[in-house]
């Protein structure tokens, strides 16, 4: 079954449109508008959501926050100045995933077995690369006591900024 789990993760990895992602990141890097693009929606299983981005005329500095497990992939890692990985235990990840799914516009239930299968693949991917391609690893298990685990172990009080 481990082979099957690896294939499930690989299929998930291969669903990413790396060419389109790098094209959009190049547009961001050059502060160019992103033309209308059809993006994937989980609810329909199709690329049927139109997305576009127009840079304001006076846009000097900006942050791109990319939420995705495969940010460490060579094809896109080079576009980011800093990479922060949120490190959270598996059960906490599962509970947060369930909560987010139930709060969507179209709520759905998360199957534990399917979650664990995909989580095994993505966790192995992150473990493989996180120390070599990550600038900061943040233990985000407890929102009130986040800990910087890499490059050094320390506790940072984020509540003062909320």
Tab-separated table of C-alpha atoms in Angstrom:
chain	number	residue	atom	x	y	z
A	1	UNK	CA	0.000	0.000	0.000
A	2	UNK	CA	2.932	2.375	0.473
A	3	UNK	CA	3.447	2.295	-3.299
A	4	UNK	CA	-0.202	3.268	-3.772
A	5	UNK	CA	0.138	6.173	-1.328
A	6	UNK	CA	3.240	7.375	-3.167
A	7	UNK	CA	1.346	7.263	-6.493
A	8	UNK	CA	-1.577	9.240	-5.003
A	9	UNK	CA	0.840	11.945	-3.859
A	10	UNK	CA	2.662	11.943	-7.188
A	11	UNK	CA	-0.614	12.374	-9.070
A	12	UNK	CA	-1.471	15.277	-6.760
A	13	UNK	CA	1.969	16.799	-7.433
A	14	UNK	CA	1.511	16.394	-11.185
A	15	UNK	CA	-1.841	18.228	-11.159
A	16	UNK	CA	0.004	21.488	-10.527
A	17	UNK	CA	0.369	23.611	-13.635
A	18	UNK	CA	4.037	24.477	-13.110
A	19	UNK	CA	4.311	26.416	-16.376
A	20	UNK	CA	1.352	28.659	-15.507
A	21	UNK	CA	2.578	29.090	-11.933
A	22	UNK	CA	6.037	30.202	-13.034
A	23	UNK	CA	4.496	32.503	-15.649
A	24	UNK	CA	2.373	34.200	-12.972
A	25	UNK	CA	5.344	34.475	-10.625
A	26	UNK	CA	7.366	36.110	-13.420
A	27	UNK	CA	4.537	38.610	-13.924
A	28	UNK	CA	4.587	39.395	-10.197
A	29	UNK	CA	8.361	39.729	-10.203
A	30	UNK	CA	8.203	42.221	-13.099
A	31	UNK	CA	5.140	43.987	-11.611
A	32	UNK	CA	3.088	43.174	-14.695
A	33	UNK	CA	-0.649	42.580	-14.735
A	34	UNK	CA	-1.737	38.968	-14.911
A	35	UNK	CA	-4.128	38.498	-17.821
A	36	UNK	CA	-7.420	36.637	-17.279
A	37	UNK	CA	-6.604	33.009	-16.567
A	38	UNK	CA	-8.862	30.070	-15.838
A	39	UNK	CA	-7.891	28.406	-12.553
A	40	UNK	CA	-8.890	25.114	-10.941
A	41	UNK	CA	-11.734	24.969	-8.422
A	42	UNK	CA	-12.006	22.063	-6.020
A	43	UNK	CA	-15.815	22.379	-5.962
A	44	UNK	CA	-16.218	21.736	-9.682
A	45	UNK	CA	-13.011	19.819	-10.395
A	46	UNK	CA	-12.477	22.043	-13.440
A	47	UNK	CA	-10.400	25.029	-14.500
A	48	UNK	CA	-13.434	27.278	-14.593
A	49	UNK	CA	-12.646	30.160	-12.225
A	50	UNK	CA	-11.412	33.287	-13.945
A	51	UNK	CA	-8.602	35.093	-12.167
A	52	UNK	CA	-6.747	38.263	-13.069
A	53	UNK	CA	-4.527	40.681	-11.208
A	54	UNK	CA	-3.846	44.298	-12.041
A	55	UNK	CA	-0.984	46.111	-10.360
A	56	UNK	CA	-1.858	49.581	-9.047
A	57	UNK	CA	0.070	52.380	-10.728
A	58	UNK	CA	2.077	53.233	-7.612
A	59	UNK	CA	2.977	49.819	-6.282
A	60	UNK	CA	6.529	49.891	-4.906
A	61	UNK	CA	6.779	47.035	-2.444
A	62	UNK	CA	4.675	43.958	-2.056
A	63	UNK	CA	4.582	40.501	-0.533
A	64	UNK	CA	3.493	37.350	-2.241
A	65	UNK	CA	2.069	34.895	0.233
A	66	UNK	CA	1.939	31.482	-1.367
A	67	UNK	CA	-0.007	28.846	0.484
A	68	UNK	CA	0.968	25.510	-0.897
A	69	UNK	CA	2.914	22.457	0.053
A	70	UNK	CA	5.081	22.395	-3.069
A	71	UNK	CA	6.658	25.845	-2.644
A	72	UNK	CA	10.008	24.085	-2.252
A	73	UNK	CA	9.795	22.752	-5.807
A	74	UNK	CA	12.846	23.969	-7.759
A	75	UNK	CA	10.769	25.469	-10.577
A	76	UNK	CA	9.112	27.990	-8.261
A	77	UNK	CA	11.399	28.222	-5.203
A	78	UNK	CA	13.744	30.531	-7.087
A	79	UNK	CA	11.018	33.191	-7.295
A	80	UNK	CA	10.783	33.674	-3.536
A	81	UNK	CA	13.130	35.752	-1.409
A	82	UNK	CA	12.046	34.054	1.816
A	83	UNK	CA	10.248	30.791	2.512
A	84	UNK	CA	8.555	30.144	5.842
A	85	UNK	CA	7.280	26.634	6.518
A	86	UNK	CA	4.592	26.208	9.147
A	87	UNK	CA	5.291	23.020	11.040
A	88	UNK	CA	2.254	21.476	12.721
A	89	UNK	CA	1.604	17.978	14.061
A	90	UNK	CA	-0.477	15.614	11.937
A	91	UNK	CA	-3.551	15.513	14.195
A	92	UNK	CA	-3.628	19.309	14.430
A	93	UNK	CA	-3.338	19.530	10.618
A	94	UNK	CA	-6.238	17.096	10.261
A	95	UNK	CA	-8.465	18.986	12.715
A	96	UNK	CA	-7.718	22.330	11.035
A	97	UNK	CA	-8.366	20.832	7.597
A	98	UNK	CA	-11.724	19.481	8.783
A	99	UNK	CA	-12.647	22.851	10.284
A	100	UNK	CA	-11.713	24.762	7.110
A	101	UNK	CA	-13.670	22.311	4.948
A	102	UNK	CA	-16.805	22.760	7.039
A	103	UNK	CA	-16.523	26.550	6.818
A	104	UNK	CA	-16.296	26.704	3.012
A	105	UNK	CA	-19.052	28.182	0.869
A	106	UNK	CA	-19.830	24.580	-0.093
A	107	UNK	CA	-18.905	22.640	3.078
A	108	UNK	CA	-17.614	19.100	2.773
A	109	UNK	CA	-16.384	16.367	5.102
A	110	UNK	CA	-12.743	15.351	5.145
A	111	UNK	CA	-12.156	11.612	5.159
A	112	UNK	CA	-9.381	10.730	7.639
A	113	UNK	CA	-7.965	7.901	5.506
A	114	UNK	CA	-7.707	10.055	2.379
A	115	UNK	CA	-6.205	12.882	4.421
A	116	UNK	CA	-3.590	10.560	5.935
A	117	UNK	CA	-2.653	9.125	2.525
A	118	UNK	CA	-2.056	12.543	0.992
A	119	UNK	CA	-0.525	13.865	4.205
A	120	UNK	CA	2.070	11.066	4.173
A	121	UNK	CA	3.239	12.122	0.714
A	122	UNK	CA	3.277	15.870	1.386
A	123	UNK	CA	4.945	15.413	4.788
A	124	UNK	CA	7.720	13.333	3.227
A	125	UNK	CA	8.191	15.998	0.544
A	126	UNK	CA	8.464	18.779	3.134
A	127	UNK	CA	10.779	16.760	5.402
A	128	UNK	CA	13.046	16.049	2.451
A	129	UNK	CA	13.520	19.720	1.533
A	130	UNK	CA	12.594	21.962	4.449
A	131	UNK	CA	16.031	22.375	6.021
A	132	UNK	CA	17.838	22.978	2.743
A	133	UNK	CA	15.319	25.240	0.996
A	134	UNK	CA	13.595	27.005	3.879
A	135	UNK	CA	14.580	30.254	5.562
A	136	UNK	CA	12.385	29.849	8.641
A	137	UNK	CA	10.522	26.892	10.106
A	138	UNK	CA	7.778	28.021	12.445
A	139	UNK	CA	6.071	25.626	14.861
A	140	UNK	CA	2.464	26.742	14.492
A	141	UNK	CA	0.819	24.087	16.679
A	142	UNK	CA	-0.147	26.622	19.349
A	143	UNK	CA	-1.282	29.960	17.904
A	144	UNK	CA	-0.422	31.745	21.151
A	145	UNK	CA	3.092	30.310	21.521
A	146	UNK	CA	4.564	29.948	18.059
A	147	UNK	CA	8.179	28.834	18.046
A	148	UNK	CA	10.873	29.483	15.494
A	149	UNK	CA	12.502	26.077	15.023
A	150	UNK	CA	14.926	26.956	12.252
A	151	UNK	CA	17.406	28.610	11.943
A	152	UNK	CA	17.377	28.623	15.775
A	153	UNK	CA	14.998	27.525	18.505
A	154	UNK	CA	13.190	30.483	20.072
A	155	UNK	CA	9.740	31.538	21.177
A	156	UNK	CA	8.285	34.614	19.559
A	157	UNK	CA	5.255	36.384	20.972
A	158	UNK	CA	3.052	37.017	17.920
A	159	UNK	CA	0.077	38.142	20.028
A	160	UNK	CA	1.635	41.592	20.409
A	161	UNK	CA	1.077	42.091	16.650
A	162	UNK	CA	-2.558	41.006	16.446
